Short mmCIF file of N, CA and C in Angstrom, two decimals:
data_model
loop_
_atom_site.label_atom_id
_atom_site.label_comp_id
_atom_site.label_asym_id
_atom_site.label_seq_id
_atom_site.Cartn_x
_atom_site.Cartn_y
_atom_site.Cartn_z
N MET S 129 0.85 -1.17 0.00
CA MET S 129 0.00 0.00 0.00
C MET S 129 0.90 1.23 0.00
N ALA S 130 0.58 2.18 -0.85
CA ALA S 130 1.38 3.40 -0.97
C ALA S 130 0.71 4.55 -0.23
N PHE S 131 1.51 5.27 0.51
CA PHE S 131 1.04 6.46 1.21
C PHE S 131 1.90 7.62 0.70
N ALA S 132 1.41 8.34 -0.30
CA ALA S 132 2.18 9.44 -0.88
C ALA S 132 1.35 10.72 -0.80
N TYR S 133 1.87 11.69 -0.07
CA TYR S 133 1.15 12.95 0.13
C TYR S 133 2.13 14.11 0.01
N SER S 134 1.60 15.27 -0.37
CA SER S 134 2.48 16.44 -0.52
C SER S 134 2.80 17.11 0.81
N SER S 135 1.96 16.97 1.80
CA SER S 135 2.19 17.69 3.07
C SER S 135 2.32 16.76 4.27
N ILE S 136 2.39 15.45 4.01
CA ILE S 136 2.59 14.47 5.08
C ILE S 136 3.66 13.49 4.61
N ARG S 137 4.71 13.37 5.40
CA ARG S 137 5.74 12.36 5.12
C ARG S 137 5.34 11.09 5.86
N THR S 138 5.41 9.96 5.17
CA THR S 138 4.99 8.70 5.80
C THR S 138 6.10 7.67 5.73
N ARG S 139 6.06 6.77 6.72
CA ARG S 139 6.96 5.64 6.76
C ARG S 139 6.22 4.50 7.46
N LEU S 140 6.16 3.34 6.82
CA LEU S 140 5.50 2.17 7.40
C LEU S 140 6.55 1.16 7.80
N GLU S 141 6.53 0.80 9.09
CA GLU S 141 7.50 -0.16 9.59
C GLU S 141 6.84 -1.02 10.68
N ASP S 142 6.82 -2.32 10.48
CA ASP S 142 6.28 -3.27 11.46
C ASP S 142 4.86 -2.92 11.89
N GLY S 143 4.01 -2.54 10.96
CA GLY S 143 2.61 -2.24 11.26
C GLY S 143 2.36 -0.85 11.80
N VAL S 144 3.42 -0.04 11.98
CA VAL S 144 3.26 1.32 12.50
C VAL S 144 3.51 2.30 11.37
N LEU S 145 2.50 3.09 11.05
CA LEU S 145 2.61 4.13 10.03
C LEU S 145 2.93 5.44 10.72
N SER S 146 4.10 5.98 10.46
CA SER S 146 4.45 7.31 10.96
C SER S 146 3.98 8.31 9.92
N ALA S 147 3.15 9.25 10.34
CA ALA S 147 2.62 10.29 9.45
C ALA S 147 3.07 11.64 10.02
N THR S 148 4.09 12.21 9.39
CA THR S 148 4.69 13.45 9.88
C THR S 148 4.13 14.63 9.10
N LEU S 149 3.42 15.52 9.80
CA LEU S 149 2.87 16.71 9.16
C LEU S 149 4.02 17.61 8.75
N ASP S 150 4.04 18.00 7.48
CA ASP S 150 5.13 18.82 6.94
C ASP S 150 4.54 19.87 6.01
N ALA S 151 3.75 20.77 6.61
CA ALA S 151 3.03 21.79 5.84
C ALA S 151 3.47 23.19 6.27
N GLY S 152 4.75 23.39 6.30
CA GLY S 152 5.28 24.70 6.70
C GLY S 152 5.53 24.73 8.19
N PRO S 153 6.12 25.82 8.64
CA PRO S 153 6.55 25.88 10.05
C PRO S 153 5.41 25.82 11.06
N LEU S 154 4.20 26.23 10.68
CA LEU S 154 3.07 26.22 11.61
C LEU S 154 2.16 25.00 11.45
N ASN S 155 2.31 24.28 10.36
CA ASN S 155 1.43 23.14 10.06
C ASN S 155 -0.04 23.54 10.17
N LEU S 156 -0.38 24.67 9.55
CA LEU S 156 -1.77 25.10 9.55
C LEU S 156 -2.62 24.07 8.81
N LEU S 157 -3.81 23.82 9.33
CA LEU S 157 -4.74 22.93 8.64
C LEU S 157 -5.33 23.71 7.47
N GLY S 158 -4.66 23.64 6.35
CA GLY S 158 -5.07 24.33 5.14
C GLY S 158 -5.47 23.32 4.08
N VAL S 159 -5.59 23.81 2.86
CA VAL S 159 -6.11 23.00 1.76
C VAL S 159 -5.29 21.72 1.56
N ASP S 160 -3.98 21.85 1.39
CA ASP S 160 -3.16 20.66 1.10
C ASP S 160 -3.14 19.67 2.25
N LEU S 161 -2.95 20.17 3.47
CA LEU S 161 -2.88 19.27 4.61
C LEU S 161 -4.21 18.58 4.87
N VAL S 162 -5.32 19.31 4.77
CA VAL S 162 -6.64 18.69 4.96
C VAL S 162 -6.89 17.66 3.86
N ARG S 163 -6.54 18.00 2.61
CA ARG S 163 -6.71 17.04 1.51
C ARG S 163 -5.92 15.76 1.80
N ASP S 164 -4.68 15.91 2.24
CA ASP S 164 -3.86 14.74 2.52
C ASP S 164 -4.37 13.95 3.72
N LEU S 165 -4.82 14.63 4.75
CA LEU S 165 -5.36 13.93 5.92
C LEU S 165 -6.64 13.17 5.57
N VAL S 166 -7.51 13.79 4.77
CA VAL S 166 -8.74 13.11 4.32
C VAL S 166 -8.37 11.88 3.51
N SER S 167 -7.39 12.00 2.62
CA SER S 167 -6.96 10.86 1.81
C SER S 167 -6.39 9.75 2.69
N LEU S 168 -5.61 10.12 3.70
CA LEU S 168 -5.05 9.13 4.64
C LEU S 168 -6.18 8.39 5.37
N VAL S 169 -7.15 9.13 5.87
CA VAL S 169 -8.28 8.52 6.58
C VAL S 169 -9.08 7.63 5.63
N ASP S 170 -9.30 8.08 4.39
CA ASP S 170 -10.00 7.25 3.40
C ASP S 170 -9.26 5.92 3.19
N THR S 171 -7.96 6.00 3.04
CA THR S 171 -7.15 4.79 2.83
C THR S 171 -7.26 3.85 4.02
N LEU S 172 -7.16 4.41 5.21
CA LEU S 172 -7.24 3.58 6.43
C LEU S 172 -8.63 2.98 6.60
N ASP S 173 -9.66 3.72 6.22
CA ASP S 173 -11.03 3.20 6.31
C ASP S 173 -11.27 2.09 5.28
N ASP S 174 -10.80 2.31 4.05
CA ASP S 174 -11.06 1.36 2.97
C ASP S 174 -10.29 0.06 3.15
N ASP S 175 -9.01 0.17 3.46
CA ASP S 175 -8.18 -1.03 3.58
C ASP S 175 -6.90 -0.69 4.33
N PRO S 176 -6.91 -0.87 5.66
CA PRO S 176 -5.69 -0.54 6.41
C PRO S 176 -4.52 -1.48 6.14
N ALA S 177 -4.77 -2.60 5.47
CA ALA S 177 -3.73 -3.57 5.12
C ALA S 177 -2.86 -3.90 6.32
N ASP S 178 -1.57 -3.61 6.25
CA ASP S 178 -0.64 -3.97 7.32
C ASP S 178 -0.55 -2.93 8.42
N VAL S 179 -1.30 -1.85 8.31
CA VAL S 179 -1.23 -0.77 9.31
C VAL S 179 -2.07 -1.15 10.52
N ARG S 180 -1.44 -1.15 11.68
CA ARG S 180 -2.16 -1.40 12.93
C ARG S 180 -2.21 -0.15 13.80
N VAL S 181 -1.20 0.73 13.63
CA VAL S 181 -1.10 1.94 14.43
C VAL S 181 -0.64 3.07 13.51
N VAL S 182 -1.22 4.26 13.72
CA VAL S 182 -0.77 5.47 13.02
C VAL S 182 -0.30 6.45 14.08
N VAL S 183 0.94 6.94 13.91
CA VAL S 183 1.49 7.95 14.80
C VAL S 183 1.61 9.25 14.01
N ILE S 184 0.85 10.26 14.43
CA ILE S 184 0.87 11.56 13.76
C ILE S 184 1.77 12.48 14.57
N ASP S 185 2.80 13.00 13.90
CA ASP S 185 3.68 13.96 14.55
C ASP S 185 3.95 15.11 13.59
N SER S 186 4.92 15.96 13.94
CA SER S 186 5.18 17.16 13.16
C SER S 186 6.64 17.27 12.78
N ALA S 187 6.90 17.78 11.59
CA ALA S 187 8.27 18.06 11.17
C ALA S 187 8.79 19.32 11.84
N SER S 188 7.91 20.15 12.35
CA SER S 188 8.30 21.41 13.00
C SER S 188 8.57 21.17 14.48
N PRO S 189 9.68 21.66 15.00
CA PRO S 189 9.94 21.49 16.43
C PRO S 189 9.09 22.41 17.31
N ASP S 190 8.51 23.45 16.72
CA ASP S 190 7.78 24.44 17.51
C ASP S 190 6.26 24.34 17.42
N TYR S 191 5.77 23.72 16.37
CA TYR S 191 4.32 23.63 16.18
C TYR S 191 3.92 22.24 15.74
N SER S 192 3.04 21.64 16.52
CA SER S 192 2.42 20.40 16.09
C SER S 192 1.45 20.76 14.97
N SER S 193 0.52 21.62 15.29
CA SER S 193 -0.34 22.29 14.31
C SER S 193 -0.94 23.50 15.02
N ALA S 194 -0.67 24.67 14.47
CA ALA S 194 -1.05 25.91 15.14
C ALA S 194 -2.56 26.13 15.13
N HIS S 195 -3.24 25.80 14.06
CA HIS S 195 -4.68 25.99 13.95
C HIS S 195 -5.06 25.74 12.49
N VAL S 196 -6.25 26.14 12.13
CA VAL S 196 -6.68 26.08 10.74
C VAL S 196 -6.14 27.32 10.03
N ASP S 197 -6.02 27.23 8.73
CA ASP S 197 -5.59 28.36 7.93
C ASP S 197 -6.80 29.26 7.69
N LEU S 198 -6.92 30.32 8.46
CA LEU S 198 -8.10 31.18 8.39
C LEU S 198 -8.20 31.94 7.06
N THR S 199 -7.13 31.96 6.28
CA THR S 199 -7.19 32.62 4.98
C THR S 199 -7.77 31.71 3.90
N ALA S 200 -8.00 30.45 4.22
CA ALA S 200 -8.45 29.49 3.22
C ALA S 200 -9.62 28.65 3.71
N VAL S 201 -10.50 29.22 4.52
CA VAL S 201 -11.61 28.46 5.09
C VAL S 201 -12.48 27.80 4.02
N PRO S 202 -12.95 28.54 2.98
CA PRO S 202 -13.80 27.86 1.99
C PRO S 202 -13.08 26.72 1.26
N GLN S 203 -11.78 26.91 0.99
CA GLN S 203 -11.04 25.89 0.26
C GLN S 203 -10.81 24.64 1.12
N TYR S 204 -10.38 24.79 2.37
CA TYR S 204 -10.14 23.58 3.17
C TYR S 204 -11.46 22.94 3.57
N THR S 205 -12.53 23.75 3.70
CA THR S 205 -13.84 23.18 3.99
C THR S 205 -14.30 22.28 2.85
N ALA S 206 -14.02 22.70 1.61
CA ALA S 206 -14.38 21.87 0.45
C ALA S 206 -13.62 20.55 0.49
N GLU S 207 -12.35 20.58 0.93
CA GLU S 207 -11.58 19.34 1.05
C GLU S 207 -12.11 18.48 2.18
N ALA S 208 -12.45 19.11 3.31
CA ALA S 208 -12.99 18.36 4.45
C ALA S 208 -14.32 17.72 4.09
N ALA S 209 -15.10 18.37 3.20
CA ALA S 209 -16.40 17.83 2.80
C ALA S 209 -16.26 16.45 2.17
N LYS S 210 -15.12 16.18 1.59
CA LYS S 210 -14.91 14.87 0.97
C LYS S 210 -14.90 13.76 2.01
N ALA S 211 -14.64 14.11 3.26
CA ALA S 211 -14.64 13.11 4.33
C ALA S 211 -16.05 12.77 4.76
N GLY S 212 -16.96 13.75 4.70
CA GLY S 212 -18.30 13.54 5.20
C GLY S 212 -19.35 13.40 4.13
N GLY S 213 -19.01 13.72 2.92
CA GLY S 213 -19.98 13.67 1.85
C GLY S 213 -20.72 14.99 1.76
N PRO S 214 -21.64 15.09 0.83
CA PRO S 214 -22.31 16.37 0.57
C PRO S 214 -23.15 16.87 1.74
N GLY S 215 -23.56 15.99 2.65
CA GLY S 215 -24.39 16.42 3.77
C GLY S 215 -23.64 17.10 4.89
N ASP S 216 -22.31 16.99 4.92
CA ASP S 216 -21.55 17.59 6.00
C ASP S 216 -20.20 18.06 5.50
N ALA S 217 -20.12 19.34 5.22
CA ALA S 217 -18.87 19.92 4.71
C ALA S 217 -18.10 20.55 5.85
N SER S 218 -17.71 19.73 6.81
CA SER S 218 -17.05 20.32 7.97
C SER S 218 -15.75 19.61 8.31
N LEU S 219 -14.87 20.37 8.94
CA LEU S 219 -13.66 19.78 9.50
C LEU S 219 -14.05 18.81 10.60
N GLY S 220 -15.15 19.10 11.28
CA GLY S 220 -15.64 18.22 12.34
C GLY S 220 -15.93 16.82 11.85
N MET S 221 -16.52 16.69 10.68
CA MET S 221 -16.81 15.36 10.14
C MET S 221 -15.52 14.61 9.84
N PHE S 222 -14.52 15.31 9.30
CA PHE S 222 -13.24 14.66 9.06
C PHE S 222 -12.64 14.17 10.38
N LEU S 223 -12.63 15.03 11.41
CA LEU S 223 -12.04 14.63 12.69
C LEU S 223 -12.86 13.52 13.35
N HIS S 224 -14.15 13.51 13.15
CA HIS S 224 -14.98 12.41 13.64
C HIS S 224 -14.56 11.11 12.96
N ARG S 225 -14.36 11.17 11.66
CA ARG S 225 -13.92 9.96 10.93
C ARG S 225 -12.54 9.51 11.40
N LEU S 226 -11.63 10.47 11.65
CA LEU S 226 -10.31 10.12 12.17
C LEU S 226 -10.44 9.37 13.48
N SER S 227 -11.36 9.81 14.33
CA SER S 227 -11.53 9.17 15.64
C SER S 227 -12.13 7.77 15.52
N ARG S 228 -12.59 7.39 14.35
CA ARG S 228 -13.26 6.10 14.15
C ARG S 228 -12.52 5.15 13.20
N VAL S 229 -11.33 5.51 12.73
CA VAL S 229 -10.63 4.60 11.81
C VAL S 229 -10.33 3.28 12.52
N PRO S 230 -10.23 2.18 11.77
CA PRO S 230 -10.06 0.86 12.39
C PRO S 230 -8.63 0.52 12.82
N VAL S 231 -7.83 1.52 13.08
CA VAL S 231 -6.48 1.32 13.60
C VAL S 231 -6.30 2.25 14.80
N ILE S 232 -5.30 2.00 15.60
CA ILE S 232 -5.02 2.87 16.74
C ILE S 232 -4.33 4.13 16.23
N THR S 233 -4.82 5.30 16.67
CA THR S 233 -4.21 6.56 16.25
C THR S 233 -3.58 7.24 17.46
N ILE S 234 -2.37 7.72 17.26
CA ILE S 234 -1.62 8.37 18.33
C ILE S 234 -1.11 9.72 17.83
N ALA S 235 -1.37 10.76 18.61
CA ALA S 235 -0.80 12.07 18.32
C ALA S 235 0.45 12.22 19.18
N LYS S 236 1.55 12.51 18.55
CA LYS S 236 2.82 12.73 19.24
C LYS S 236 3.09 14.23 19.14
N VAL S 237 2.83 14.96 20.22
CA VAL S 237 2.83 16.42 20.17
C VAL S 237 4.12 16.99 20.75
N ARG S 238 4.76 17.80 19.93
CA ARG S 238 5.93 18.56 20.33
C ARG S 238 5.68 19.97 19.80
N GLY S 239 5.69 20.94 20.68
CA GLY S 239 5.37 22.30 20.26
C GLY S 239 3.91 22.61 20.51
N ARG S 240 3.42 23.65 19.87
CA ARG S 240 2.06 24.12 20.10
C ARG S 240 1.04 23.34 19.27
N ALA S 241 -0.05 22.96 19.93
CA ALA S 241 -1.22 22.37 19.27
C ALA S 241 -2.39 23.25 19.70
N ARG S 242 -2.80 24.15 18.84
CA ARG S 242 -3.83 25.12 19.20
C ARG S 242 -5.02 24.98 18.26
N GLY S 243 -6.21 25.27 18.76
CA GLY S 243 -7.41 25.28 17.93
C GLY S 243 -7.60 23.97 17.19
N GLY S 244 -7.67 24.06 15.86
CA GLY S 244 -7.86 22.86 15.04
C GLY S 244 -6.75 21.84 15.21
N GLY S 245 -5.54 22.32 15.48
CA GLY S 245 -4.43 21.40 15.72
C GLY S 245 -4.61 20.61 17.01
N ASN S 246 -5.14 21.27 18.04
CA ASN S 246 -5.45 20.60 19.29
C ASN S 246 -6.58 19.59 19.06
N GLU S 247 -7.57 19.98 18.28
CA GLU S 247 -8.69 19.07 18.01
C GLU S 247 -8.23 17.86 17.19
N LEU S 248 -7.23 18.04 16.33
CA LEU S 248 -6.65 16.91 15.60
C LEU S 248 -6.04 15.93 16.60
N ALA S 249 -5.28 16.45 17.57
CA ALA S 249 -4.69 15.57 18.59
C ALA S 249 -5.77 14.90 19.43
N LEU S 250 -6.81 15.64 19.78
CA LEU S 250 -7.88 15.08 20.60
C LEU S 250 -8.67 13.99 19.86
N ALA S 251 -8.72 14.07 18.54
CA ALA S 251 -9.47 13.07 17.76
C ALA S 251 -8.72 11.73 17.72
N CYS S 252 -7.45 11.73 18.04
CA CYS S 252 -6.67 10.49 18.06
C CYS S 252 -7.01 9.69 19.32
N ASP S 253 -6.74 8.40 19.28
CA ASP S 253 -7.02 7.54 20.42
C ASP S 253 -6.16 7.88 21.63
N MET S 254 -4.92 8.25 21.38
CA MET S 254 -3.99 8.59 22.46
C MET S 254 -3.17 9.80 22.05
N THR S 255 -2.71 10.54 23.05
CA THR S 255 -1.83 11.67 22.80
C THR S 255 -0.64 11.57 23.73
N PHE S 256 0.55 11.65 23.16
CA PHE S 256 1.78 11.72 23.94
C PHE S 256 2.39 13.09 23.67
N ALA S 257 2.76 13.78 24.76
CA ALA S 257 3.24 15.15 24.62
C ALA S 257 4.61 15.32 25.23
N SER S 258 5.41 16.15 24.58
CA SER S 258 6.72 16.50 25.10
C SER S 258 6.54 17.39 26.33
N ARG S 259 7.14 16.99 27.44
CA ARG S 259 7.06 17.81 28.65
C ARG S 259 7.82 19.12 28.48
N GLU S 260 8.81 19.12 27.61
CA GLU S 260 9.63 20.31 27.44
C GLU S 260 8.92 21.44 26.71
N ASN S 261 8.15 21.12 25.66
CA ASN S 261 7.58 22.24 24.89
C ASN S 261 6.20 22.02 24.29
N ALA S 262 5.50 20.98 24.66
CA ALA S 262 4.14 20.81 24.13
C ALA S 262 3.18 21.72 24.89
N VAL S 263 2.35 22.42 24.12
CA VAL S 263 1.36 23.34 24.70
C VAL S 263 0.05 23.11 23.95
N PHE S 264 -1.03 22.95 24.71
CA PHE S 264 -2.34 22.71 24.13
C PHE S 264 -3.25 23.89 24.42
N GLY S 265 -4.16 24.20 23.51
CA GLY S 265 -5.10 25.27 23.79
C GLY S 265 -6.13 25.42 22.69
N GLN S 266 -7.17 26.11 23.03
CA GLN S 266 -8.25 26.43 22.10
C GLN S 266 -8.37 27.95 22.08
N PHE S 267 -7.92 28.57 21.00
CA PHE S 267 -7.93 30.02 20.95
C PHE S 267 -9.35 30.59 21.00
N GLU S 268 -10.33 29.78 20.59
CA GLU S 268 -11.72 30.26 20.57
C GLU S 268 -12.16 30.75 21.94
N CYS S 269 -11.64 30.15 22.98
CA CYS S 269 -12.04 30.50 24.34
C CYS S 269 -11.77 31.96 24.65
N GLY S 270 -10.68 32.49 24.13
CA GLY S 270 -10.34 33.89 24.35
C GLY S 270 -11.23 34.85 23.59
N THR S 271 -11.97 34.34 22.61
CA THR S 271 -12.86 35.20 21.82
C THR S 271 -14.31 35.09 22.28
N GLY S 272 -14.56 34.24 23.27
CA GLY S 272 -15.93 34.05 23.74
C GLY S 272 -16.68 32.97 22.99
N ALA S 273 -16.02 32.33 22.04
CA ALA S 273 -16.66 31.25 21.28
C ALA S 273 -16.26 29.91 21.89
N LEU S 274 -17.07 28.91 21.64
CA LEU S 274 -16.74 27.56 22.12
C LEU S 274 -15.99 26.81 21.03
N PRO S 275 -14.99 26.01 21.40
CA PRO S 275 -14.29 25.21 20.39
C PRO S 275 -15.25 24.19 19.82
N GLY S 276 -15.17 23.99 18.52
CA GLY S 276 -16.12 23.03 18.00
C GLY S 276 -15.94 22.65 16.56
N ALA S 277 -14.89 23.10 15.89
CA ALA S 277 -14.71 22.72 14.49
C ALA S 277 -14.66 21.21 14.34
N GLY S 278 -14.04 20.55 15.29
CA GLY S 278 -13.87 19.11 15.17
C GLY S 278 -14.34 18.36 16.39
N GLY S 279 -15.43 18.81 17.00
CA GLY S 279 -15.91 18.11 18.18
C GLY S 279 -15.05 18.39 19.39
N GLY S 280 -14.48 19.59 19.45
CA GLY S 280 -13.55 19.94 20.51
C GLY S 280 -14.09 19.71 21.91
N ILE S 281 -15.29 20.13 22.17
CA ILE S 281 -15.85 19.98 23.52
C ILE S 281 -16.07 18.50 23.84
N GLN S 282 -16.59 17.74 22.88
CA GLN S 282 -16.83 16.32 23.12
C GLN S 282 -15.51 15.58 23.37
N HIS S 283 -14.51 15.85 22.55
CA HIS S 283 -13.22 15.18 22.73
C HIS S 283 -12.54 15.63 24.01
N LEU S 284 -12.64 16.92 24.34
CA LEU S 284 -12.06 17.41 25.60
C LEU S 284 -12.69 16.71 26.79
N THR S 285 -14.00 16.59 26.78
CA THR S 285 -14.70 15.94 27.89
C THR S 285 -14.30 14.47 28.01
N ARG S 286 -14.19 13.80 26.89
CA ARG S 286 -13.78 12.38 26.89
C ARG S 286 -12.37 12.24 27.45
N ARG S 287 -11.49 13.13 27.09
CA ARG S 287 -10.09 13.03 27.51
C ARG S 287 -9.82 13.56 28.91
N LEU S 288 -10.43 14.70 29.24
CA LEU S 288 -10.07 15.39 30.48
C LEU S 288 -11.04 15.17 31.63
N GLY S 289 -12.23 14.72 31.31
CA GLY S 289 -13.28 14.69 32.32
C GLY S 289 -14.02 16.02 32.27
N ARG S 290 -15.21 16.03 32.82
CA ARG S 290 -16.09 17.19 32.73
C ARG S 290 -15.47 18.45 33.35
N THR S 291 -14.94 18.33 34.55
CA THR S 291 -14.43 19.51 35.25
C THR S 291 -13.28 20.16 34.50
N ARG S 292 -12.30 19.37 34.08
CA ARG S 292 -11.15 19.93 33.36
C ARG S 292 -11.56 20.47 31.99
N ALA S 293 -12.53 19.83 31.35
CA ALA S 293 -12.99 20.33 30.05
C ALA S 293 -13.64 21.70 30.20
N ILE S 294 -14.44 21.87 31.24
CA ILE S 294 -15.05 23.19 31.49
C ILE S 294 -13.96 24.21 31.73
N GLU S 295 -12.97 23.85 32.52
CA GLU S 295 -11.85 24.76 32.78
C GLU S 295 -11.13 25.13 31.48
N ALA S 296 -10.92 24.15 30.62
CA ALA S 296 -10.20 24.39 29.37
C ALA S 296 -10.95 25.32 28.43
N VAL S 297 -12.28 25.24 28.40
CA VAL S 297 -13.03 26.09 27.47
C VAL S 297 -13.42 27.43 28.06
N THR S 298 -13.18 27.64 29.34
CA THR S 298 -13.55 28.93 29.92
C THR S 298 -12.34 29.81 30.21
N ARG S 299 -11.15 29.36 29.89
CA ARG S 299 -9.98 30.22 30.05
C ARG S 299 -9.17 30.19 28.76
N PRO S 300 -8.72 31.36 28.32
CA PRO S 300 -8.04 31.43 27.04
C PRO S 300 -6.57 31.01 27.06
N SER S 301 -6.00 30.80 28.24
CA SER S 301 -4.58 30.45 28.27
C SER S 301 -4.36 29.01 27.85
N ALA S 302 -3.19 28.76 27.32
CA ALA S 302 -2.84 27.41 26.88
C ALA S 302 -2.34 26.60 28.06
N SER S 303 -2.40 25.27 27.92
CA SER S 303 -1.95 24.37 28.98
C SER S 303 -0.68 23.67 28.56
N PRO S 304 0.39 23.83 29.34
CA PRO S 304 1.61 23.08 29.02
C PRO S 304 1.41 21.60 29.29
N ALA S 305 2.16 20.77 28.59
CA ALA S 305 2.03 19.32 28.74
C ALA S 305 2.41 18.84 30.13
N SER S 306 3.22 19.61 30.85
CA SER S 306 3.65 19.17 32.17
C SER S 306 2.53 19.23 33.20
N ARG S 307 1.45 19.92 32.87
CA ARG S 307 0.31 19.98 33.78
C ARG S 307 -0.53 18.73 33.60
N PRO S 308 -0.93 18.09 34.68
CA PRO S 308 -1.77 16.89 34.55
C PRO S 308 -3.03 17.21 33.75
N ARG S 309 -3.38 16.33 32.82
CA ARG S 309 -4.49 16.60 31.90
C ARG S 309 -5.80 15.94 32.31
N ALA S 310 -5.81 15.12 33.31
CA ALA S 310 -7.07 14.46 33.71
C ALA S 310 -7.21 14.58 35.21
N SER S 311 -8.43 14.72 35.63
CA SER S 311 -8.67 14.77 37.07
C SER S 311 -9.68 13.70 37.43
N ARG S 312 -9.54 13.17 38.60
CA ARG S 312 -10.47 12.17 39.10
C ARG S 312 -10.87 12.58 40.50
N PRO S 313 -12.13 12.31 40.87
CA PRO S 313 -12.54 12.61 42.23
C PRO S 313 -11.82 11.68 43.21
N PRO S 314 -11.57 12.14 44.42
CA PRO S 314 -10.92 11.26 45.40
C PRO S 314 -11.78 10.02 45.64
N SER S 315 -11.13 8.89 45.82
CA SER S 315 -11.89 7.66 46.07
C SER S 315 -12.38 7.65 47.50
N ALA S 316 -13.54 7.11 47.67
CA ALA S 316 -14.17 7.09 49.00
C ALA S 316 -13.73 5.91 49.81
#
């Protein structure tokens, strides 16, 4: 099976597909990257063949993925629509499909994962973050909007628990990876 993309470098070894985002220094979710991610998800949905695990990381040491490319919303939305079909032209449908592929998905975060980039990491089954420089956040919170391009609130709640998810969407500051990401009530 061939995995050839213009903005994602891939390597398949022993059932593990490394998918390295390489779409400029910020790895903005723009037309090319969304097109390639949709194609990757389509391939994994149709026939994962020897792939058992996908590890998504970044070629940039400073940004996992900064956010969506706000200068190209109509264009990347058209690419994302290919993931959901004509009834749902959203980045959310693509990220929903990513969360449902028949292989284990892992986000390996080094640098900033903000907005859509954070939601990309949240859509994966697991996230591993660099303690030295991984930072997560939803910029929408600082504007008074709720994160939601890719099911941000639902994925945050699943990952962090209700209390931490509320905290994450009501404060605009980013969370460093060194901060514990899940909370549990004390056992009785």
